[in-house]
Short mmCIF file of C-alpha atoms in Angstrom, two decimals:
data_model
loop_
_atom_site.label_atom_id
_atom_site.label_comp_id
_atom_site.label_asym_id
_atom_site.label_seq_id
_atom_site.Cartn_x
_atom_site.Cartn_y
_atom_site.Cartn_z
CA UNK F 1 227.56 75.52 -117.70
CA UNK F 2 226.02 77.68 -121.38
CA UNK F 3 229.50 79.40 -122.58
CA UNK F 4 226.89 82.34 -122.07
CA UNK F 5 226.87 82.12 -118.52
CA UNK F 6 231.06 81.87 -118.24
CA UNK F 7 232.61 85.26 -118.68
CA UNK F 8 236.46 86.70 -117.63
CA UNK F 9 235.61 89.90 -115.60
CA UNK F 10 232.79 90.20 -113.58
CA UNK F 11 231.73 93.02 -111.35
CA UNK F 12 229.19 92.34 -108.88
CA UNK F 13 227.84 96.20 -108.14
CA UNK F 14 226.43 98.61 -110.22
CA UNK F 15 226.52 101.76 -107.82
CA UNK F 16 228.98 104.72 -109.68
CA UNK F 17 232.78 102.57 -108.55
CA UNK F 18 231.40 98.89 -110.05
CA UNK F 19 230.16 100.39 -113.59
CA UNK F 20 233.72 102.85 -113.56
CA UNK F 21 236.21 99.50 -112.94
CA UNK F 22 233.62 97.64 -115.62
CA UNK F 23 234.14 100.55 -118.17
CA UNK F 24 238.15 101.07 -116.39
CA UNK F 25 238.13 96.83 -117.74
CA UNK F 26 237.23 96.91 -121.24
CA UNK F 27 239.12 100.47 -121.75
CA UNK F 28 242.34 97.45 -120.65
CA UNK F 29 240.61 94.26 -121.52
CA UNK F 30 238.85 94.61 -124.34
CA UNK F 31 239.30 90.72 -125.97
CA UNK F 32 237.97 89.90 -122.47
CA UNK F 33 234.16 89.25 -121.88
CA UNK F 34 232.52 91.06 -118.74
CA UNK F 35 229.90 90.92 -116.90
CA UNK F 36 228.05 93.11 -114.55
CA UNK F 37 225.56 92.12 -111.77
CA UNK F 38 222.86 94.09 -110.49
CA UNK F 39 220.13 93.54 -107.97
CA UNK F 40 218.00 96.55 -108.74
CA UNK F 41 215.71 96.97 -111.61
CA UNK F 42 218.47 100.53 -112.14
CA UNK F 43 222.38 101.41 -111.91
CA UNK F 44 222.74 103.98 -109.16
CA UNK F 45 220.09 103.35 -107.82
CA UNK F 46 221.63 103.55 -104.06
CA UNK F 47 225.10 105.69 -102.31
CA UNK F 48 224.81 106.49 -106.88
CA UNK F 49 221.98 107.84 -106.85
CA UNK F 50 221.60 109.86 -103.61
CA UNK F 51 224.80 111.72 -102.41
CA UNK F 52 224.84 115.32 -103.20
CA UNK F 53 225.50 115.19 -106.97
CA UNK F 54 229.50 117.12 -105.25
CA UNK F 55 232.78 116.92 -107.67
CA UNK F 56 234.68 116.89 -104.97
CA UNK F 57 238.34 118.43 -104.45
CA UNK F 58 240.37 116.72 -102.56
CA UNK F 59 241.10 119.21 -99.47
CA UNK F 60 239.51 117.35 -96.56
CA UNK F 61 241.29 113.93 -96.30
CA UNK F 62 244.60 112.80 -95.06
CA UNK F 63 247.55 113.64 -97.12
CA UNK F 64 249.23 110.40 -99.05
CA UNK F 65 245.67 108.46 -98.24
CA UNK F 66 243.32 106.37 -100.76
CA UNK F 67 240.96 109.04 -100.52
CA UNK F 68 243.89 111.81 -101.01
CA UNK F 69 245.79 110.13 -104.12
CA UNK F 70 241.97 108.57 -105.91
CA UNK F 71 240.73 112.02 -104.90
CA UNK F 72 242.82 114.50 -107.65
CA UNK F 73 243.69 111.54 -109.72
CA UNK F 74 239.50 110.84 -109.71
CA UNK F 75 238.66 113.83 -110.43
CA UNK F 76 240.70 115.38 -113.71
CA UNK F 77 239.29 112.40 -114.96
CA UNK F 78 235.67 112.05 -114.01
CA UNK F 79 235.91 115.89 -114.89
CA UNK F 80 237.29 115.02 -118.80
CA UNK F 81 235.05 112.31 -119.51
CA UNK F 82 231.99 114.48 -118.95
CA UNK F 83 233.43 116.33 -120.92
CA UNK F 84 234.55 114.62 -123.44
CA UNK F 85 230.47 112.39 -123.29
CA UNK F 86 228.84 115.91 -122.75
CA UNK F 87 227.46 114.33 -118.97
CA UNK F 88 225.33 117.60 -117.83
CA UNK F 89 228.25 119.26 -114.91
CA UNK F 90 229.58 122.10 -113.48
CA UNK F 91 232.78 123.88 -111.99
CA UNK F 92 231.48 125.98 -109.71
CA UNK F 93 234.04 126.59 -107.85
CA UNK F 94 233.01 125.75 -103.05
CA UNK F 95 233.35 127.34 -100.06
CA UNK F 96 234.30 126.49 -97.04
CA UNK F 97 232.55 128.74 -94.30
CA UNK F 98 234.49 128.92 -90.61
CA UNK F 99 231.63 131.22 -88.54
CA UNK F 100 233.71 131.72 -85.23
CA UNK F 101 237.78 131.30 -84.30
CA UNK F 102 237.53 128.37 -83.40
CA UNK F 103 236.39 126.80 -86.23
CA UNK F 104 238.86 129.28 -88.16
CA UNK F 105 241.84 127.24 -86.01
CA UNK F 106 240.30 124.06 -87.92
CA UNK F 107 240.12 125.59 -91.32
CA UNK F 108 244.15 125.95 -91.32
CA UNK F 109 244.27 122.24 -90.97
CA UNK F 110 241.81 121.91 -93.82
CA UNK F 111 243.94 124.31 -96.41
CA UNK F 112 247.13 122.54 -94.93
CA UNK F 113 246.05 119.12 -96.19
CA UNK F 114 244.51 120.74 -99.40
CA UNK F 115 248.47 122.08 -100.40
CA UNK F 116 250.23 118.83 -99.60
CA UNK F 117 246.78 117.77 -101.46
CA UNK F 118 247.70 119.13 -104.70
CA UNK F 119 244.16 120.89 -104.39
CA UNK F 120 244.00 123.03 -107.15
CA UNK F 121 243.55 126.69 -106.98
CA UNK F 122 243.09 127.52 -103.18
CA UNK F 123 242.49 130.03 -101.76
CA UNK F 124 242.31 132.07 -98.33
CA UNK F 125 239.19 134.58 -98.53
CA UNK F 126 238.01 136.88 -95.19
CA UNK F 127 234.39 137.67 -94.25
CA UNK F 128 234.57 141.28 -96.80
CA UNK F 129 235.05 138.46 -99.18
CA UNK F 130 233.02 135.75 -98.74
CA UNK F 131 229.89 138.10 -98.93
CA UNK F 132 230.75 139.17 -102.30
CA UNK F 133 230.84 135.71 -102.98
CA UNK F 134 227.39 135.13 -101.82
CA UNK F 135 225.91 138.00 -100.14
CA UNK F 136 223.58 135.57 -97.87
CA UNK F 137 226.40 133.61 -95.72
CA UNK F 138 228.00 135.01 -92.69
CA UNK F 139 232.04 133.72 -91.48
CA UNK F 140 234.44 135.48 -90.11
CA UNK F 141 237.65 133.61 -92.90
CA UNK F 142 237.03 130.68 -95.65
CA UNK F 143 238.51 128.94 -98.20
CA UNK F 144 237.59 129.43 -101.49
CA UNK F 145 238.29 125.80 -103.41
CA UNK F 146 237.43 126.97 -107.07
CA UNK F 147 238.43 122.99 -109.00
CA UNK F 148 234.10 121.78 -106.26
CA UNK F 149 231.43 121.27 -108.96
CA UNK F 150 227.98 119.52 -109.26
CA UNK F 151 226.76 116.84 -111.95
CA UNK F 152 224.53 114.15 -112.07
CA UNK F 153 226.24 110.57 -111.48
CA UNK F 154 223.67 108.41 -112.36
CA UNK F 155 223.73 109.54 -116.21
CA UNK F 156 227.79 108.76 -115.64
CA UNK F 157 227.32 105.32 -114.68
CA UNK F 158 224.94 105.48 -117.50
CA UNK F 159 227.14 105.89 -119.63
CA UNK F 160 230.04 103.82 -118.35
CA UNK F 161 227.88 100.75 -118.50
CA UNK F 162 226.55 101.62 -122.46
CA UNK F 163 230.39 101.89 -123.70
CA UNK F 164 231.44 98.93 -121.79
CA UNK F 165 228.71 97.04 -123.02
CA UNK F 166 229.61 98.73 -127.13
CA UNK F 167 233.00 97.06 -126.46
CA UNK F 168 232.47 93.98 -126.36
CA UNK F 169 229.81 91.66 -128.77
CA UNK F 170 230.51 89.16 -125.61
CA UNK F 171 229.90 91.87 -122.21
CA UNK F 172 226.19 92.16 -120.29
CA UNK F 173 224.30 93.25 -117.72
CA UNK F 174 222.46 91.64 -115.51
CA UNK F 175 219.58 93.42 -113.72
CA UNK F 176 217.30 92.82 -111.36
CA UNK F 177 220.17 90.22 -110.22
CA UNK F 178 220.95 89.35 -106.31
CA UNK F 179 224.01 87.60 -105.66
CA UNK F 180 223.14 84.61 -103.13
CA UNK F 181 226.46 82.68 -103.22
CA UNK F 182 230.14 83.06 -104.26
CA UNK F 183 232.08 79.65 -104.58
CA UNK F 184 235.38 78.61 -106.64
CA UNK F 185 235.44 75.54 -108.68
CA UNK F 186 238.39 74.12 -110.50
CA UNK F 187 240.36 77.77 -110.38
CA UNK F 188 237.08 79.33 -111.64
CA UNK F 189 234.39 81.82 -109.77
CA UNK F 190 231.17 80.15 -108.94
CA UNK F 191 228.25 83.50 -108.45
CA UNK F 192 225.05 82.40 -107.75
CA UNK F 193 222.48 84.70 -108.14
CA UNK F 194 218.63 84.28 -107.47
CA UNK F 195 218.14 83.35 -111.41
CA UNK F 196 221.52 81.80 -112.33
CA UNK F 197 224.43 80.40 -111.91
CA UNK F 198 227.82 82.61 -113.64
CA UNK F 199 231.55 81.39 -114.23
CA UNK F 200 234.03 83.70 -114.12
CA UNK F 201 238.36 83.64 -113.88
CA UNK F 202 238.19 86.28 -111.34
CA UNK F 203 235.21 88.77 -110.20
CA UNK F 204 235.42 92.88 -108.28
CA UNK F 205 232.23 93.05 -105.72
CA UNK F 206 231.46 97.10 -104.99
CA UNK F 207 228.94 96.21 -103.01
CA UNK F 208 227.89 99.53 -101.15
CA UNK F 209 226.31 99.01 -98.64
CA UNK F 210 226.11 94.99 -98.33
CA UNK F 211 229.95 95.15 -99.12
CA UNK F 212 230.76 93.28 -95.58
CA UNK F 213 228.15 90.78 -95.63
CA UNK F 214 229.62 89.71 -99.53
CA UNK F 215 232.55 89.66 -98.46
CA UNK F 216 232.05 87.68 -95.76
CA UNK F 217 229.94 84.93 -98.21
CA UNK F 218 233.58 84.54 -99.44
CA UNK F 219 234.84 83.39 -96.64
CA UNK F 220 236.80 86.73 -95.90
CA UNK F 221 238.18 88.03 -92.54
CA UNK F 222 236.86 91.66 -91.26
CA UNK F 223 238.44 93.30 -88.32
CA UNK F 224 235.22 95.93 -89.53
CA UNK F 225 231.53 96.22 -89.97
CA UNK F 226 229.34 98.04 -92.73
CA UNK F 227 227.29 100.47 -90.21
CA UNK F 228 225.12 102.81 -92.10
CA UNK F 229 224.16 106.07 -91.54
CA UNK F 230 221.00 108.50 -92.80
CA UNK F 231 221.11 111.11 -94.73
CA UNK F 232 217.95 113.96 -95.57
CA UNK F 233 217.98 116.54 -97.42
CA UNK F 234 216.36 119.70 -97.43
CA UNK F 235 215.97 122.20 -100.40
CA UNK F 236 215.07 125.70 -101.18
CA UNK F 237 211.81 127.29 -102.05
CA UNK F 238 212.18 128.81 -105.39
CA UNK F 239 211.70 131.89 -104.21
CA UNK F 240 214.57 131.41 -101.96
CA UNK F 241 217.51 129.98 -105.07
CA UNK F 242 219.33 132.54 -105.07
CA UNK F 243 220.73 132.60 -102.11
CA UNK F 244 222.59 129.94 -102.89
CA UNK F 245 224.99 130.87 -106.06
CA UNK F 246 228.31 128.02 -105.30
CA UNK F 247 228.39 124.67 -103.10
CA UNK F 248 228.66 126.21 -99.38
CA UNK F 249 229.93 124.39 -97.26
CA UNK F 250 230.79 124.78 -93.02
CA UNK F 251 233.75 123.36 -91.20
CA UNK F 252 234.24 119.91 -90.29
CA UNK F 253 234.48 118.32 -86.90
CA UNK F 254 237.11 116.59 -86.89
CA UNK F 255 236.26 113.58 -85.22
CA UNK F 256 234.01 112.48 -87.64
CA UNK F 257 233.71 111.44 -91.47
CA UNK F 258 230.79 114.07 -92.52
CA UNK F 259 231.17 116.40 -93.88
CA UNK F 260 228.55 118.58 -91.76
CA UNK F 261 225.46 120.14 -93.44
CA UNK F 262 225.65 122.34 -96.06
CA UNK F 263 224.05 123.86 -99.10
CA UNK F 264 224.55 122.39 -102.81
CA UNK F 265 223.23 123.69 -105.70
CA UNK F 266 222.34 121.08 -108.51
CA UNK F 267 222.45 120.42 -111.24
CA UNK F 268 218.48 121.11 -112.36
CA UNK F 269 218.56 124.37 -110.70
CA UNK F 270 217.51 123.66 -107.20
CA UNK F 271 219.74 123.77 -104.43
CA UNK F 272 219.08 120.89 -101.37
CA UNK F 273 220.48 121.38 -98.35
CA UNK F 274 222.16 118.95 -96.05
CA UNK F 275 223.17 115.84 -94.95
CA UNK F 276 222.26 115.32 -91.48
CA UNK F 277 223.61 111.84 -89.81
CA UNK F 278 222.03 109.61 -88.46
CA UNK F 279 222.58 105.32 -87.50
CA UNK F 280 219.72 104.15 -89.39
CA UNK F 281 218.32 100.68 -88.77
CA UNK F 282 218.17 99.50 -92.35
CA UNK F 283 221.12 99.98 -94.11
CA UNK F 284 219.02 101.01 -97.78
CA UNK F 285 216.27 102.31 -95.38
CA UNK F 286 215.25 105.83 -96.84
CA UNK F 287 212.92 106.54 -94.58
CA UNK F 288 212.52 108.27 -90.74
CA UNK F 289 210.95 104.77 -89.80
CA UNK F 290 212.93 102.59 -91.88
CA UNK F 291 213.28 99.35 -90.61
CA UNK F 292 214.83 95.45 -91.09
CA UNK F 293 215.35 93.25 -88.01
CA UNK F 294 218.06 91.17 -89.64
CA UNK F 295 220.11 94.90 -89.70
CA UNK F 296 219.78 96.05 -86.81
CA UNK F 297 220.18 92.98 -85.28
CA UNK F 298 223.70 92.79 -87.09
CA UNK F 299 224.01 95.98 -86.29
CA UNK F 300 223.65 96.56 -82.84
CA UNK F 301 224.79 92.83 -81.69
CA UNK F 302 228.67 94.58 -83.26
CA UNK F 303 230.36 95.59 -80.36
CA UNK F 304 232.36 98.33 -82.52
CA UNK F 305 228.67 99.55 -83.44
CA UNK F 306 228.20 99.89 -79.42
CA UNK F 307 231.54 101.49 -78.40
CA UNK F 308 230.76 103.92 -81.64
CA UNK F 309 227.05 104.93 -79.27
CA UNK F 310 228.89 105.25 -75.90
CA UNK F 311 232.08 107.31 -76.90
CA UNK F 312 229.43 109.73 -79.24
CA UNK F 313 225.95 109.38 -77.71
CA UNK F 314 226.01 113.00 -77.35
CA UNK F 315 226.42 114.00 -81.43
CA UNK F 316 223.80 111.13 -81.91
CA UNK F 317 221.18 112.42 -79.87
CA UNK F 318 221.80 115.73 -81.19
CA UNK F 319 221.69 114.79 -84.44
CA UNK F 320 218.47 112.63 -84.26
CA UNK F 321 216.56 114.90 -82.89
CA UNK F 322 217.58 117.63 -85.60
CA UNK F 323 216.41 114.44 -88.11
CA UNK F 324 212.78 114.40 -86.30
CA UNK F 325 212.69 118.71 -85.93
CA UNK F 326 212.29 121.21 -89.49
CA UNK F 327 213.24 123.88 -86.78
CA UNK F 328 216.37 122.50 -85.37
CA UNK F 329 217.63 121.41 -89.04
CA UNK F 330 216.28 124.83 -89.85
CA UNK F 331 219.13 126.21 -87.09
CA UNK F 332 221.89 123.89 -88.00
CA UNK F 333 221.83 126.06 -91.40
CA UNK F 334 221.36 129.43 -90.09
CA UNK F 335 224.84 129.54 -88.64
CA UNK F 336 226.52 130.33 -92.29
CA UNK F 337 223.01 132.14 -93.62
CA UNK F 338 221.31 133.34 -90.88
CA UNK F 339 218.22 134.71 -93.35
CA UNK F 340 217.12 131.72 -94.18
CA UNK F 341 213.95 130.47 -91.72
CA UNK F 342 211.63 127.65 -91.94
CA UNK F 343 209.38 128.81 -95.12
CA UNK F 344 212.13 128.58 -97.45
CA UNK F 345 212.97 125.41 -96.85
CA UNK F 346 210.92 121.70 -97.87
CA UNK F 347 212.16 118.25 -96.69
CA UNK F 348 212.81 116.27 -100.29
CA UNK F 349 215.30 112.87 -100.25
CA UNK F 350 217.21 110.40 -98.40
CA UNK F 351 220.31 108.98 -99.08
CA UNK F 352 222.48 105.79 -96.54
CA UNK F 353 225.78 106.36 -96.60
CA UNK F 354 227.35 102.83 -95.70
CA UNK F 355 230.82 103.81 -93.22
CA UNK F 356 232.79 101.19 -91.94
CA UNK F 357 233.14 100.44 -88.84
CA UNK F 358 236.07 98.61 -86.52
CA UNK F 359 235.86 97.05 -83.85
CA UNK F 360 236.77 99.66 -81.58
CA UNK F 361 234.27 101.89 -82.36
CA UNK F 362 236.56 103.95 -84.39
CA UNK F 363 235.27 104.59 -88.14
CA UNK F 364 237.50 103.67 -91.21
CA UNK F 365 237.71 107.03 -92.84
CA UNK F 366 240.42 105.47 -95.88
CA UNK F 367 239.36 103.25 -98.66
CA UNK F 368 239.34 99.01 -98.04
CA UNK F 369 239.97 96.52 -100.27
CA UNK F 370 240.73 93.35 -100.07
CA UNK F 371 241.66 90.77 -102.65
CA UNK F 372 241.33 87.16 -101.62
CA UNK F 373 241.41 84.19 -104.53
CA UNK F 374 240.82 86.04 -107.78
CA UNK F 375 237.87 88.16 -105.74
CA UNK F 376 238.00 92.17 -105.39
CA UNK F 377 235.78 92.96 -102.70
CA UNK F 378 235.71 96.81 -102.43
CA UNK F 379 234.76 97.25 -98.57
CA UNK F 380 234.79 100.57 -97.57
CA UNK F 381 234.10 103.47 -100.47
CA UNK F 382 232.67 105.94 -99.11
CA UNK F 383 232.57 109.95 -99.77
CA UNK F 384 234.28 110.80 -102.16
CA UNK F 385 234.62 107.78 -104.11
CA UNK F 386 232.16 108.74 -107.24
CA UNK F 387 234.47 112.49 -107.96
CA UNK F 388 236.78 109.13 -107.19
CA UNK F 389 235.63 106.27 -109.03
CA UNK F 390 238.13 106.02 -112.04
CA UNK F 391 240.74 106.61 -109.50
CA UNK F 392 239.44 103.64 -107.03
CA UNK F 393 238.70 101.80 -109.97
CA UNK F 394 242.69 101.43 -111.94
CA UNK F 395 243.41 100.83 -108.17
CA UNK F 396 240.67 97.44 -108.12
CA UNK F 397 242.58 96.50 -111.69
CA UNK F 398 246.13 97.53 -111.43
CA UNK F 399 247.26 94.23 -110.17
CA UNK F 400 245.22 92.46 -113.14
CA UNK F 401 248.21 91.44 -116.06
#
């Protein structure tokens, strides 16, 4: 094997968690050679480049969970990194809006989580204060979250890799290479791609939507499987953008790890509305009709998926109806903004969330990292993984001496 194919550390996956991990490795081990392998021709092509672009505050998450701690620490690191490297971002703040008394009760639990999670500056606001900040929004009670913001996550990924490649002449980025096998040879790990074979002492797999398949390829036994959920977005037409000043979120359903259809002012001046959450028949399927035989068979033959559907069939039907009906999507938006109309919005893009589902049909809410004989697998890293990416990277490399 050529010396050019041998590295001290290899990261698989060029999303924001993989890129942040490579960056943190370059800081901790400047003398070691690092390679990052990404199957697409560009970095951040999937979950990283297709999410809402929100810097999350950490208010929602169960106190003591990896999500809560990593979001708090990661947000601080991310904002500092973005200031230092002039990454486009804005700390605009967020309102979580309760539209009725039932939601106001759930709001109390969210606020309590925020206090325990040390979310800075949060406070309750009443109906009049909601309208003062957002004249078009109607609610009975809200939480003002000043630390939330928006950012260009793809720009963050590119900066991470730029810094990695400058840190050591031996560091490399391999684009357009799909990992097809992992093998252990003489206490080293060989990484087989569709183009070459690399060898390394340690490998870190940040496979996103394919994290479970890469783990099984490595012989890891899992009690969960990745199930894809597509989220569709609408965008406010230019004449309606004035209706939104800050991030505006509904009170989420505590039974699900999704935050609901929300309003997001973007870095470029656009305002997005969404996403919904529907099961997708293709892990990287961004169209409503996307379909892949292998992905569909694997998901629908998994008992965890079937149990999830059985427990939540009515919610699933509701989400599917909204996915194919602009009228129903707008009706959901009108819960917080009664004045919005179908003429105010236009369908834009979509993304797919990698959600780990347990064998009993439960959605795995927290981050999940598994270490296996020189290979670290990031199995579950849903939102707020982009916000928390630098803290997750610290968690991943903590055991590397």
